[in-house]
XYZ file of C-alpha atoms in Angstrom:
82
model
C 18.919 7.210 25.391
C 21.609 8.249 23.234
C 22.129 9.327 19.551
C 19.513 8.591 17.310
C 18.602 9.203 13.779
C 14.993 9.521 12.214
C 13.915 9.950 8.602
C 10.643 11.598 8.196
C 8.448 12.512 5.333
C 6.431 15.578 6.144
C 3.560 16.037 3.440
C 1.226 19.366 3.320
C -2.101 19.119 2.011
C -4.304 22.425 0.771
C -7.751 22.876 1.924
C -10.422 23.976 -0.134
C -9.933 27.652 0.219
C -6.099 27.094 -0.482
C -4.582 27.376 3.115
C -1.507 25.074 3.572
C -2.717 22.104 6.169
C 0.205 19.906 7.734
C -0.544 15.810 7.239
C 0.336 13.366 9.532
C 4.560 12.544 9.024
C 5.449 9.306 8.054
C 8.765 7.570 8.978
C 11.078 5.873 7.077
C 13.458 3.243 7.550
C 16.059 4.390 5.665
C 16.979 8.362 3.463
C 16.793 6.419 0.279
C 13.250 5.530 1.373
C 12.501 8.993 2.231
C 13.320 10.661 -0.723
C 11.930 8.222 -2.811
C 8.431 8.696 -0.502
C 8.831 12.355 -0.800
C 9.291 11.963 -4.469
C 6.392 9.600 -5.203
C 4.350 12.113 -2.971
C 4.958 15.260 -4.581
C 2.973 14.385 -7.597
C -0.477 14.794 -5.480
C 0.308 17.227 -2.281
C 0.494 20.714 -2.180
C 4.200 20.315 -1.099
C 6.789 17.843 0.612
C 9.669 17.481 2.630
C 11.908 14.255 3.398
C 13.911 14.935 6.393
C 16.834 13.529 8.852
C 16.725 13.793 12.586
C 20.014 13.642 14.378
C 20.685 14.016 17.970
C 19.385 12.648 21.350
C 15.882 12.609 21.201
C 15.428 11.943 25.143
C 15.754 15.599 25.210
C 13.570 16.510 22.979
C 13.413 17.458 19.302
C 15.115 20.716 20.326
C 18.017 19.389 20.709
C 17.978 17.154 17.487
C 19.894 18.298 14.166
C 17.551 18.564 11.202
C 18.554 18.136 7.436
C 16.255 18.481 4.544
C 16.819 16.039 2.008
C 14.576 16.777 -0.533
C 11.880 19.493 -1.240
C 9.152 19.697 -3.097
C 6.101 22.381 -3.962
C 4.671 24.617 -1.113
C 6.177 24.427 2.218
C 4.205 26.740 5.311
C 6.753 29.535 5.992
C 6.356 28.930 9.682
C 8.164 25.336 9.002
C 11.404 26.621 10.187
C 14.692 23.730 9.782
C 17.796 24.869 12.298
C-alpha cells in the first residue's frame, strides 16, 4: 500500500467518578484541521490530542511514525507516542 499519512484527533472524556474514558478519534483532512479540532475541543473534554500518522499502514499501526501536534488537559498515562 505504501506511505501514508493520517491526522487524527484523539479526545478523552471523564466519567462520573473521574476516570479518564477514550472517545471515538476523528480524522482530519489536513494538520491545520487537526489542531484547530483539537483546539476547539479542549474547551469541553477532559483532555486532547491532534496527531500525525506516518508510515505504511498495510503493516499495521506498529510500524507507523506518530507525532503529537498539539496537547491539551489530561491525557491516560497508558497513551504511549513512539
Amino acid at each position: 500500500m505504501g506511505e501514508q499519512t493520517l491526522y487524527l484527533i484523539q479526545a478523552f472524556s471523564e466519567s462520573t467518578r473521574g476516570r479518564l474514558l477514550i472517545d471515538a478519534p476523528i480524522r482530519c483532512i489536513s494538520e491545520r484541521a487537526a489542531r484547530a479540532g483539537a483546539e476547539r475541543l479542549a474547551n469541553t473534554k477532559a483532555g486532547v490530542m491532534a496527531l500525525v500518522m506516518r508510515g505504511d499502514m498495510s503493516k499495521g499501526l506498529d510500524h507507523a511514525h506518530t507525532e503529537i501536534l498539539y496537547q491539551s488537559g489530561r491525557i491516560p498515562e497508558e497513551i504511549t507516542i513512539t
